[in-house]
CSV table of C-alpha atoms and ligand atoms in Angstrom, one decimal:
chain,number,residue,atom,x,y,z
A,8,MET,CA,-126.2,41.1,-43.5
A,9,ALA,CA,-125.0,43.5,-46.6
A,10,GLY,CA,-126.6,46.4,-44.7
A,11,TRP,CA,-124.6,45.4,-40.9
A,12,PRO,CA,-121.6,46.5,-41.4
A,13,ALA,CA,-121.0,45.8,-37.6
A,14,LEU,CA,-122.3,41.9,-38.3
A,15,ALA,CA,-119.7,42.1,-42.2
A,16,SER,CA,-116.7,42.4,-39.5
A,17,LEU,CA,-117.3,39.8,-37.5
A,18,VAL,CA,-118.1,37.7,-41.3
A,19,GLU,CA,-114.6,38.6,-42.3
A,20,GLU,CA,-112.9,37.5,-39.1
A,21,ALA,CA,-115.1,34.3,-38.1
A,22,GLY,CA,-116.1,33.1,-41.3
A,23,ARG,CA,-119.5,33.3,-43.1
A,24,PRO,CA,-121.7,29.8,-41.9
A,25,LEU,CA,-120.6,30.3,-37.9
A,26,VAL,CA,-121.8,34.1,-38.3
A,27,ILE,CA,-125.2,32.5,-39.5
A,28,GLU,CA,-125.0,30.1,-37.2
A,29,ALA,CA,-124.7,32.7,-34.8
A,30,LEU,CA,-127.6,34.7,-35.9
A,31,ARG,CA,-130.1,32.2,-35.9
A,32,ALA,CA,-129.2,31.6,-32.3
A,33,TRP,CA,-129.7,35.1,-31.6
A,34,VAL,CA,-133.2,35.3,-33.1
A,35,GLU,CA,-134.4,31.9,-31.8
A,36,ALA,CA,-132.4,33.6,-28.0
A,37,LYS,CA,-134.7,36.9,-28.4
A,38,ARG,CA,-137.9,35.3,-30.6
A,39,GLY,CA,-141.1,37.7,-29.0
A,40,THR,CA,-138.6,40.6,-27.9
A,41,PRO,CA,-138.8,43.8,-29.3
A,42,ASP,CA,-134.9,44.4,-29.9
A,43,VAL,CA,-134.9,42.3,-33.0
A,44,ALA,CA,-133.5,45.2,-35.8
A,45,ASP,CA,-131.5,46.4,-33.3
A,46,GLU,CA,-128.4,46.0,-35.1
A,47,LEU,CA,-125.1,47.0,-32.4
A,48,ALA,CA,-127.7,44.5,-29.7
A,49,CYS,CA,-127.0,41.9,-32.7
A,50,ALA,CA,-123.7,42.2,-33.6
A,51,ARG,CA,-122.1,42.3,-29.7
A,52,TRP,CA,-124.3,38.7,-28.7
A,53,CYS,CA,-122.8,37.5,-32.1
A,54,ALA,CA,-119.1,38.5,-31.3
A,55,ALA,CA,-119.8,36.8,-27.2
A,56,ARG,CA,-121.1,33.6,-29.0
A,57,LEU,CA,-118.5,34.1,-31.6
A,58,ALA,CA,-115.4,34.6,-29.5
A,59,GLY,CA,-116.3,31.6,-27.6
A,60,LEU,CA,-116.4,29.8,-30.3
A,61,VAL,CA,-113.4,30.4,-31.8
A,62,ARG,CA,-111.4,30.7,-29.1
A,63,PRO,CA,-108.8,27.3,-29.1
A,64,SER,CA,-110.4,24.5,-27.0
A,65,GLN,CA,-106.9,23.8,-25.7
A,66,ARG,CA,-104.7,26.9,-24.5
A,67,ARG,CA,-101.8,27.8,-23.4
A,68,VAL,CA,-101.4,28.0,-19.4
A,69,PHE,CA,-99.0,29.0,-16.5
A,70,ASN,CA,-98.5,25.9,-14.8
A,71,LEU,CA,-97.9,27.4,-10.9
A,72,THR,CA,-99.2,24.0,-9.4
A,73,GLY,CA,-95.9,22.6,-8.2
A,74,THR,CA,-95.7,20.2,-10.4
A,75,VAL,CA,-93.1,20.3,-13.2
A,76,LEU,CA,-94.0,17.3,-15.4
A,77,HIS,CA,-98.1,18.2,-14.8
A,78,THR,CA,-100.3,15.1,-17.3
A,79,ASN,CA,-102.7,17.2,-17.1
A,80,LEU,CA,-101.5,20.3,-18.7
A,81,GLY,CA,-99.3,18.3,-21.3
A,82,ARG,CA,-96.2,17.6,-19.0
A,83,ALA,CA,-93.1,19.0,-21.0
A,84,VAL,CA,-92.7,21.8,-22.1
A,85,LEU,CA,-90.2,21.5,-25.8
A,86,ALA,CA,-86.8,22.7,-25.9
A,87,GLU,CA,-85.8,26.0,-28.2
A,88,GLU,CA,-83.9,23.6,-30.9
A,89,ALA,CA,-87.4,20.5,-30.7
A,90,ILE,CA,-90.0,23.9,-31.3
A,91,ALA,CA,-88.1,24.8,-34.4
A,92,ALA,CA,-87.3,21.0,-35.5
A,93,ALA,CA,-91.3,20.5,-35.5
A,94,VAL,CA,-92.5,24.3,-36.9
A,95,GLU,CA,-89.8,22.8,-40.4
A,96,ALA,CA,-91.0,19.5,-39.9
A,97,MET,CA,-94.5,20.7,-40.2
A,98,ARG,CA,-94.3,23.0,-42.9
A,99,SER,CA,-92.0,20.9,-45.8
A,100,PRO,CA,-91.5,17.3,-46.7
A,101,THR,CA,-89.1,15.6,-45.5
A,102,THR,CA,-87.2,12.6,-45.3
A,103,LEU,CA,-89.8,10.8,-43.3
A,104,GLU,CA,-89.5,7.5,-44.8
A,105,TYR,CA,-86.5,8.5,-47.3
A,106,ASP,CA,-83.1,8.2,-47.5
A,107,LEU,CA,-81.4,11.2,-49.7
A,108,GLY,CA,-78.3,9.0,-50.5
A,109,GLY,CA,-80.4,6.2,-52.1
A,110,GLY,CA,-83.5,7.9,-53.2
A,111,ALA,CA,-85.0,5.3,-52.2
A,112,ARG,CA,-87.8,4.9,-48.8
A,113,GLY,CA,-86.2,4.7,-45.8
A,114,GLU,CA,-86.7,4.1,-42.5
A,115,ARG,CA,-88.6,6.1,-40.3
A,116,ASP,CA,-86.8,5.4,-37.1
A,117,GLN,CA,-83.5,5.8,-38.6
A,118,HIS,CA,-84.2,9.7,-36.9
A,119,VAL,CA,-84.7,8.4,-33.3
A,120,ALA,CA,-82.9,5.4,-33.3
A,121,PRO,CA,-79.1,6.1,-33.9
A,122,TRP,CA,-79.4,8.5,-30.9
A,123,LEU,CA,-81.1,6.8,-28.5
A,124,CYS,CA,-78.2,3.5,-28.8
A,125,ARG,CA,-75.5,6.5,-28.2
A,126,LEU,CA,-76.9,8.1,-25.8
A,127,THR,CA,-78.1,4.5,-24.0
A,128,GLY,CA,-75.7,2.0,-25.0
A,129,ALA,CA,-78.2,-0.1,-26.7
A,130,GLU,CA,-78.0,-2.4,-30.1
A,131,ALA,CA,-81.2,-1.5,-31.3
A,132,ALA,CA,-84.1,1.8,-30.9
A,133,THR,CA,-87.1,2.4,-32.3
A,134,ALA,CA,-90.1,4.5,-30.8
A,135,VAL,CA,-93.7,4.9,-30.5
A,136,ASN,CA,-97.1,7.4,-30.0
A,137,ASN,CA,-96.1,6.8,-25.7
A,138,ASN,CA,-94.7,4.5,-23.2
A,139,ALA,CA,-98.4,2.8,-22.8
A,140,ALA,CA,-98.4,2.0,-26.4
A,141,ALA,CA,-94.4,1.0,-26.0
A,142,VAL,CA,-95.2,-1.6,-23.1
A,143,LEU,CA,-98.2,-2.4,-25.2
A,144,LEU,CA,-96.2,-3.4,-27.9
A,145,ALA,CA,-93.2,-5.3,-26.3
A,146,LEU,CA,-95.5,-7.6,-24.5
A,147,GLY,CA,-97.1,-8.2,-27.9
A,148,ALA,CA,-94.5,-8.7,-29.9
A,149,LEU,CA,-92.8,-11.2,-27.5
A,150,ALA,CA,-95.0,-12.7,-25.0
A,151,ALA,CA,-98.4,-13.4,-26.6
A,152,GLY,CA,-100.2,-16.2,-25.9
A,153,ARG,CA,-97.6,-17.0,-23.7
A,154,GLU,CA,-96.7,-16.1,-19.4
A,155,VAL,CA,-95.2,-13.1,-18.4
A,156,ILE,CA,-93.5,-13.3,-14.8
A,157,VAL,CA,-94.2,-9.4,-12.6
A,158,SER,CA,-93.5,-8.8,-8.9
A,159,ARG,CA,-96.8,-8.0,-7.0
A,160,GLY,CA,-95.2,-5.1,-5.8
A,161,GLU,CA,-94.4,-3.6,-9.5
A,162,LEU,CA,-98.9,-4.5,-10.3
A,163,ILE,CA,-99.6,-1.0,-10.7
A,164,GLU,CA,-101.7,1.7,-12.5
A,165,ILE,CA,-100.8,5.0,-13.3
A,166,GLY,CA,-102.5,7.7,-14.3
A,167,GLY,CA,-105.4,7.4,-17.1
A,168,ALA,CA,-106.2,3.9,-16.6
A,169,PHE,CA,-102.8,2.3,-17.7
A,170,ARG,CA,-102.6,-0.7,-15.7
A,171,ILE,CA,-100.6,-3.7,-15.8
A,172,PRO,CA,-102.7,-6.8,-15.6
A,173,ASP,CA,-105.1,-4.8,-18.4
A,174,ILE,CA,-102.0,-3.5,-20.7
A,175,MET,CA,-100.9,-7.7,-20.2
A,176,ALA,CA,-104.3,-9.0,-21.5
A,177,HIS,CA,-105.1,-6.8,-24.5
A,178,ALA,CA,-101.6,-7.8,-25.4
A,179,GLY,CA,-102.5,-10.9,-25.4
A,180,CYS,CA,-100.0,-12.3,-21.9
A,181,ARG,CA,-101.0,-14.4,-19.6
A,182,LEU,CA,-99.6,-12.5,-16.1
A,183,VAL,CA,-97.8,-14.5,-13.4
A,184,GLU,CA,-98.4,-12.7,-10.4
A,185,VAL,CA,-95.2,-13.7,-7.7
A,186,GLY,CA,-94.6,-12.9,-4.0
A,187,THR,CA,-96.7,-10.2,-2.2
A,188,THR,CA,-97.1,-6.9,-2.1
A,189,ASN,CA,-93.8,-5.5,0.0
A,190,ARG,CA,-92.1,-8.9,-0.6
A,191,THR,CA,-90.7,-10.6,-3.8
A,192,HIS,CA,-87.6,-12.4,-4.1
A,193,LEU,CA,-85.5,-14.3,-6.5
A,194,LYS,CA,-86.5,-17.6,-6.1
A,195,ASP,CA,-90.5,-16.2,-6.5
A,196,TYR,CA,-89.5,-16.1,-10.2
A,197,ALA,CA,-87.8,-18.6,-10.4
A,198,ALA,CA,-90.5,-21.4,-8.7
A,199,ALA,CA,-93.2,-19.7,-11.8
A,200,ILE,CA,-91.1,-20.8,-14.3
A,201,GLY,CA,-92.4,-22.9,-16.7
A,202,PRO,CA,-92.3,-24.3,-20.2
A,203,ASP,CA,-94.9,-21.5,-21.5
A,204,THR,CA,-92.8,-18.5,-20.2
A,205,ALA,CA,-91.6,-16.2,-22.2
A,206,ALA,CA,-90.2,-12.9,-20.6
A,207,ILE,CA,-89.9,-11.6,-16.6
A,208,MET,CA,-91.1,-8.1,-16.4
A,209,LYS,CA,-89.8,-5.4,-14.2
A,210,VAL,CA,-92.1,-2.3,-13.7
A,211,HIS,CA,-90.7,1.6,-12.5
A,212,PRO,CA,-93.3,2.0,-9.3
A,213,SER,CA,-93.8,5.3,-10.6
A,214,ASN,CA,-96.4,6.9,-8.4
A,215,TYR,CA,-96.0,5.2,-5.5
A,216,ALA,CA,-93.4,4.0,-2.7
A,217,ILE,CA,-93.7,0.9,-1.0
A,218,GLN,CA,-91.8,1.5,2.7
A,219,GLY,CA,-90.9,-0.4,5.7
A,220,PHE,CA,-90.3,-4.0,5.1
A,221,THR,CA,-89.9,-4.5,1.5
A,222,LYS,CA,-88.0,-6.3,-0.7
A,223,SER,CA,-87.3,-6.1,-4.3
A,224,VAL,CA,-85.3,-7.5,-6.9
A,225,ALA,CA,-83.1,-5.9,-9.2
A,226,ALA,CA,-83.0,-6.5,-13.2
A,227,THR,CA,-79.4,-7.4,-12.1
A,228,GLU,CA,-80.4,-10.2,-10.7
A,229,LEU,CA,-82.9,-10.9,-12.9
A,230,VAL,CA,-80.8,-11.3,-15.5
A,231,PRO,CA,-78.8,-14.3,-15.2
A,232,LEU,CA,-82.8,-15.7,-14.2
A,233,ALA,CA,-84.0,-15.0,-17.3
A,234,ARG,CA,-80.6,-15.6,-19.7
A,235,GLU,CA,-79.7,-19.3,-18.0
A,236,LYS,CA,-84.0,-19.9,-18.4
A,237,GLY,CA,-84.2,-18.1,-22.2
A,238,LEU,CA,-86.2,-15.1,-21.2
A,239,SER,CA,-87.0,-11.8,-22.7
A,240,LEU,CA,-86.3,-9.8,-19.1
A,241,ILE,CA,-88.2,-6.4,-20.0
A,242,GLU,CA,-87.9,-3.1,-17.8
A,243,ASP,CA,-90.7,-0.6,-18.2
A,244,LEU,CA,-88.5,2.5,-16.6
A,245,GLY,CA,-92.2,5.2,-16.7
A,246,SER,CA,-89.9,8.5,-16.7
A,247,GLY,CA,-86.7,7.0,-17.2
A,248,THR,CA,-83.7,9.5,-18.0
A,249,LEU,CA,-81.3,9.8,-20.3
A,250,ALA,CA,-79.6,11.6,-17.9
A,251,ASP,CA,-77.9,11.3,-14.5
A,252,LEU,CA,-80.2,13.5,-12.4
A,253,ASP,CA,-77.8,14.1,-9.9
A,254,THR,CA,-75.7,16.7,-11.1
A,255,TRP,CA,-78.2,18.9,-10.5
A,256,GLY,CA,-78.4,17.7,-7.1
A,257,LEU,CA,-81.8,15.9,-7.8
A,258,PRO,CA,-82.5,12.1,-6.4
A,259,HIS,CA,-80.9,9.5,-9.2
A,260,GLU,CA,-84.1,8.4,-11.6
A,261,PRO,CA,-82.9,4.5,-12.8
A,262,THR,CA,-81.3,5.7,-16.9
A,263,ALA,CA,-82.2,4.0,-19.6
A,264,ARG,CA,-78.1,3.4,-19.9
A,265,GLU,CA,-78.5,1.5,-16.3
A,266,ALA,CA,-80.7,-0.5,-17.9
A,267,ILE,CA,-79.0,-1.7,-20.5
A,268,GLU,CA,-75.7,-2.4,-18.8
A,269,ALA,CA,-77.1,-4.4,-16.3
A,270,GLY,CA,-78.3,-6.6,-19.1
A,271,VAL,CA,-82.3,-6.1,-19.6
A,272,ASP,CA,-83.1,-7.0,-23.0
A,273,VAL,CA,-85.3,-4.3,-24.0
A,274,VAL,CA,-86.6,-1.5,-21.8
A,275,THR,CA,-89.2,1.0,-22.2
A,276,PHE,CA,-89.5,4.8,-21.4
A,277,SER,CA,-91.7,8.1,-22.0
A,278,GLY,CA,-90.3,10.8,-24.2
A,279,ASP,CA,-92.1,13.7,-22.5
A,280,LYS,CA,-91.8,12.9,-18.6
A,281,LEU,CA,-88.1,13.1,-17.8
A,282,LEU,CA,-86.5,13.4,-20.9
A,283,GLY,CA,-88.7,15.9,-21.4
A,284,GLY,CA,-89.3,15.7,-25.5
A,285,PRO,CA,-92.8,15.2,-26.9
A,286,GLN,CA,-95.0,12.5,-26.2
A,287,ALA,CA,-93.7,9.4,-26.9
A,288,GLY,CA,-92.9,5.9,-26.1
A,289,LEU,CA,-88.9,4.9,-26.7
A,290,LEU,CA,-87.9,0.9,-26.8
A,291,VAL,CA,-84.4,-0.2,-26.5
A,292,GLY,CA,-82.3,-2.9,-26.7
A,293,ARG,CA,-81.1,-6.5,-27.6
A,294,ARG,CA,-80.8,-5.7,-32.0
A,295,ALA,CA,-82.7,-9.3,-32.7
A,296,LEU,CA,-85.9,-8.5,-30.2
A,297,ILE,CA,-86.6,-4.8,-31.2
A,298,GLU,CA,-86.3,-6.0,-34.8
A,299,ARG,CA,-89.5,-8.3,-33.9
A,300,ILE,CA,-91.1,-5.5,-32.0
A,301,ALA,CA,-90.8,-3.1,-34.6
A,302,ARG,CA,-92.0,-5.5,-37.3
A,303,HIS,CA,-95.6,-5.8,-35.2
A,304,PRO,CA,-98.5,-5.1,-36.7
A,305,LEU,CA,-99.2,-2.8,-34.1
A,306,LYS,CA,-95.8,-1.1,-34.7
A,307,ARG,CA,-97.9,0.9,-38.2
A,308,ALA,CA,-100.6,1.9,-35.3
A,309,LEU,CA,-98.4,3.1,-32.6
A,310,ARG,CA,-96.3,5.4,-35.0
A,311,LEU,CA,-95.0,8.0,-34.5
A,312,ASP,CA,-95.7,11.6,-37.0
A,313,LYS,CA,-93.0,13.2,-38.9
A,314,VAL,CA,-93.7,16.3,-36.0
A,315,ARG,CA,-92.9,14.2,-33.1
A,316,LEU,CA,-89.9,12.4,-35.1
A,317,ALA,CA,-88.4,15.8,-35.7
A,318,ALA,CA,-88.9,17.4,-32.0
A,319,LEU,CA,-87.7,14.2,-30.6
A,320,GLU,CA,-84.2,13.5,-32.6
A,321,ALA,CA,-83.8,17.4,-32.2
A,322,THR,CA,-84.1,16.6,-27.6
A,323,LEU,CA,-82.0,13.6,-27.9
A,324,ARG,CA,-79.0,16.0,-29.8
A,325,LEU,CA,-79.3,18.3,-27.1
A,326,TYR,CA,-78.2,14.9,-24.4
A,327,ALA,CA,-74.8,14.7,-26.8
A,328,ASP,CA,-74.1,17.7,-24.4
A,329,PRO,CA,-75.4,17.4,-20.7
A,330,ALA,CA,-73.2,19.7,-19.1
A,331,ARG,CA,-75.5,22.4,-21.1
A,332,LEU,CA,-78.8,20.4,-20.9
A,333,VAL,CA,-79.7,23.1,-17.6
A,334,GLU,CA,-79.8,26.1,-19.8
A,335,ARG,CA,-81.8,24.5,-23.2
A,336,LEU,CA,-84.5,21.6,-22.1
A,337,PRO,CA,-86.8,23.3,-20.1
A,338,THR,CA,-87.9,20.3,-17.9
A,339,ILE,CA,-83.8,20.1,-16.7
A,340,ARG,CA,-83.5,24.3,-16.3
A,341,ALA,CA,-86.9,23.8,-13.8
A,342,LEU,CA,-86.0,21.1,-12.1
A,343,ALA,CA,-82.2,22.0,-11.6
A,344,ARG,CA,-83.6,25.5,-10.3
A,345,PRO,CA,-82.2,26.6,-7.0
A,346,ALA,CA,-84.4,27.5,-4.9
A,347,GLU,CA,-82.7,30.9,-3.8
A,348,GLN,CA,-83.6,32.2,-7.2
A,349,ILE,CA,-87.3,31.1,-6.8
A,350,ARG,CA,-88.0,33.5,-3.5
A,351,ALA,CA,-85.5,36.2,-5.6
A,352,GLN,CA,-88.2,35.7,-8.6
A,353,ALA,CA,-91.4,36.0,-6.0
A,354,GLU,CA,-89.9,39.1,-4.2
A,355,ARG,CA,-90.4,41.0,-7.5
A,356,LEU,CA,-93.5,39.6,-8.2
A,357,LEU,CA,-95.3,40.1,-4.4
A,358,PRO,CA,-95.5,43.7,-4.8
A,359,ALA,CA,-97.8,43.2,-8.1
A,360,PHE,CA,-99.2,40.0,-6.5
A,361,ALA,CA,-100.2,42.0,-3.5
A,362,ARG,CA,-101.8,45.9,-5.4
A,363,ALA,CA,-103.8,43.1,-7.8
A,364,LEU,CA,-105.4,41.2,-4.9
A,365,ALA,CA,-105.9,44.6,-3.1
A,366,SER,CA,-107.4,43.8,0.6
A,367,LEU,CA,-106.6,39.8,1.1
A,368,GLN,CA,-103.7,38.5,3.0
A,369,THR,CA,-100.9,37.7,0.4
A,370,SER,CA,-97.0,36.5,1.0
A,371,ILE,CA,-94.1,34.5,-0.3
A,372,GLU,CA,-94.6,31.0,1.4
A,373,GLU,CA,-91.4,28.4,1.2
A,374,VAL,CA,-93.5,25.3,-0.4
A,375,ARG,CA,-92.3,21.2,-1.7
A,376,GLY,CA,-93.1,20.8,-5.4
A,377,GLN,CA,-93.4,17.5,-7.2
A,378,ILE,CA,-91.5,16.3,-10.7
A,379,GLY,CA,-94.7,14.3,-11.3
A,380,SER,CA,-95.4,12.5,-13.6
A,381,GLY,CA,-94.6,9.3,-11.7
A,382,ALA,CA,-90.6,10.2,-11.1
A,383,LEU,CA,-90.3,10.1,-7.3
A,384,PRO,CA,-93.8,10.3,-6.0
A,385,VAL,CA,-93.1,12.4,-3.1
A,386,ASP,CA,-92.5,16.5,-2.4
A,387,LEU,CA,-88.9,17.0,-2.6
A,388,LEU,CA,-88.4,19.9,-5.3
A,389,PRO,CA,-88.1,23.6,-2.4
A,390,SER,CA,-89.3,26.0,-3.5
A,391,PHE,CA,-91.7,29.4,-3.2
A,392,ALA,CA,-94.5,30.1,-3.6
A,393,LEU,CA,-97.1,33.6,-4.3
A,394,ALA,CA,-99.2,32.7,-2.0
A,395,VAL,CA,-102.6,33.7,-1.0
A,396,ARG,CA,-104.8,32.9,2.7
A,397,GLY,CA,-108.5,34.3,3.3
A,398,LYS,CA,-112.0,33.3,2.3
A,399,GLY,CA,-113.2,32.7,-1.2
A,400,LEU,CA,-109.8,31.0,-2.3
A,401,ASP,CA,-112.1,29.1,-4.7
A,402,ARG,CA,-113.0,32.4,-6.3
A,403,ILE,CA,-109.7,33.7,-6.5
A,404,ALA,CA,-108.8,30.5,-8.2
A,405,ASP,CA,-111.4,30.4,-10.4
A,406,ALA,CA,-110.3,34.4,-11.9
A,407,PHE,CA,-107.1,33.0,-12.2
A,408,ARG,CA,-108.0,30.5,-14.1
A,409,ALA,CA,-110.3,33.6,-16.3
A,410,LEU,CA,-106.9,35.0,-17.2
A,411,PRO,CA,-106.4,36.1,-21.0
A,412,ILE,CA,-103.4,33.3,-20.0
A,413,PRO,CA,-104.7,30.8,-17.2
A,414,VAL,CA,-102.7,30.6,-14.1
A,415,ILE,CA,-103.0,27.4,-12.6
A,416,GLY,CA,-102.3,27.1,-8.9
A,417,ARG,CA,-102.6,24.5,-5.7
A,418,ILE,CA,-105.3,25.2,-2.7
A,419,ALA,CA,-103.9,23.1,0.2
A,420,ASP,CA,-104.2,24.2,4.2
A,421,GLY,CA,-106.8,27.2,3.4
A,422,THR,CA,-104.2,28.9,0.7
A,423,LEU,CA,-104.1,29.6,-2.7
A,424,PHE,CA,-100.8,28.8,-3.3
A,425,PHE,CA,-98.6,29.7,-7.1
A,426,ASP,CA,-95.6,27.6,-7.1
A,427,LEU,CA,-93.0,30.2,-9.2
A,428,ARG,CA,-90.3,26.7,-9.9
A,429,THR,CA,-92.5,26.6,-13.8
A,430,LEU,CA,-92.9,30.3,-14.1
A,431,ASP,CA,-90.6,31.4,-17.2
A,432,ASP,CA,-92.0,33.7,-18.7
A,433,GLU,CA,-92.1,36.1,-15.7
A,434,VAL,CA,-93.5,39.8,-18.4
A,435,ALA,CA,-95.7,37.9,-19.3
A,436,PHE,CA,-97.3,36.9,-15.6
A,437,ALA,CA,-96.8,40.4,-14.8
A,438,ALA,CA,-98.7,42.0,-16.8
A,439,GLN,CA,-101.6,40.1,-16.0
A,440,LEU,CA,-101.3,40.6,-12.7
A,441,ASP,CA,-101.2,44.3,-13.3
A,442,LYS,CA,-105.3,43.9,-15.0
A,443,PHE,CA,-105.9,41.5,-12.7
A,444,ASP,CA,-109.7,42.5,-11.2
A,445,GLY,CA,-111.5,39.5,-11.0
A,446,VAL,CA,-111.7,39.6,-7.1
A,447,ALA,CA,-111.4,43.9,-6.6
A,448,GLY,CA,-113.0,44.7,-3.6
F,4,LIG,C1,-96.1,7.0,-16.9
F,4,LIG,C2,-96.0,6.0,-17.4
F,4,LIG,C3,-95.9,4.5,-18.3
F,4,LIG,C4,-97.2,5.8,-19.6
F,4,LIG,O1,-96.3,6.4,-20.2
F,4,LIG,P1,-97.0,7.5,-21.0
F,4,LIG,O2,-95.9,8.1,-21.8
F,4,LIG,O3,-97.8,8.3,-20.5
F,4,LIG,O4,-97.7,6.7,-21.7
F,4,LIG,C5,-95.7,3.6,-18.2
F,4,LIG,N1,-95.3,2.9,-17.4
F,4,LIG,C6,-94.3,3.7,-16.2
F,4,LIG,C7,-94.1,3.3,-15.0
F,4,LIG,C8,-95.3,5.3,-16.1
F,4,LIG,O5,-94.8,5.6,-14.8
């Protein structure tokens, strides 16, 4: 390789083992063909192969799908405060489980539990890897080997194979279904309680809605029954939120504080849905129960690392000043963005978009996006999109996904839409449009 300077520079970039691997592949590919001694051709071939190999697999994209919290695109984008805290924690040793005052071992939950208690009114709190883990752990710690009552209208499956009956089985609990798909009454719960019942669980229906002739029992109504029978009342809020979404003109989503005030014993919710933080599962509730949960052996397997705890702590701190959330928390900022502001952005970008798509029919369209991640399933966020109509939309979508920062849109009704609600880096997006030649001519 020493005699081949083009290869030497590849070694500099990618390291010797990967270049040797590429060279072997090249020799294999070119076996018997005459250009085996052509250094430049070889270097080009290897460079192309290596570029594909060393490019990060997980890459930044523009999420212009219209779904703000898109699970496949990584859900919440973190606040700058959370990013800074995570970076600092990555770079240095930290007080993850260390009590500086006493110079002794500390508790990792201590970084987030006081904030969670303050923000929800709960007595105690703990955090794990995600909300699926939180539900599994709560059930395993509070009801293993015993019965848990759930309404048939709440036996949901959400994305990624999270199904309440399966989680229940893995936690070692026996599921007792009550009511019907569309209607469950308080008396159904009462009738199902037996000597082996440990808990009643409520689950936010998340990604679907039951409409028409329906009845479900609110947590407030279940509290007296659970208390009288000595059962734990667990509520999985799914997305859940710590802020009143009504403040920003959004439909109401149940807050963790409301569930605690209603008297629910243990409430679980996600860190990276409406909360706008890193992936996490949060559990808040009565001290004795949260302590049982935190002591369960599974807690060790499901715990959070220092990086996410740092990001979560910084995110929670932002909630102490709800009035400034809209400036500081990207999830709330995206959800609260006025449609008129999005339209103005679409108008700024349309000329470059139209130029990039030359002969195709482009326009600005009024669209409806969604929160995503199971919060309020129906399309409700009025927004504006750059749109392109015509033949070969799949090819155009492919070309946008092949850009240096891939752009992900949505095809519906013979139109490719790029919903701009979640476009924060307009400069980078516009710069890519100027270079776009994926479907020229
Ligand atoms: C999203 C959701 C979960 C799972 O939460 P993750 O944080 O994705 O693990 C559990 N229950 C409900 C009701 C949900 O909406």
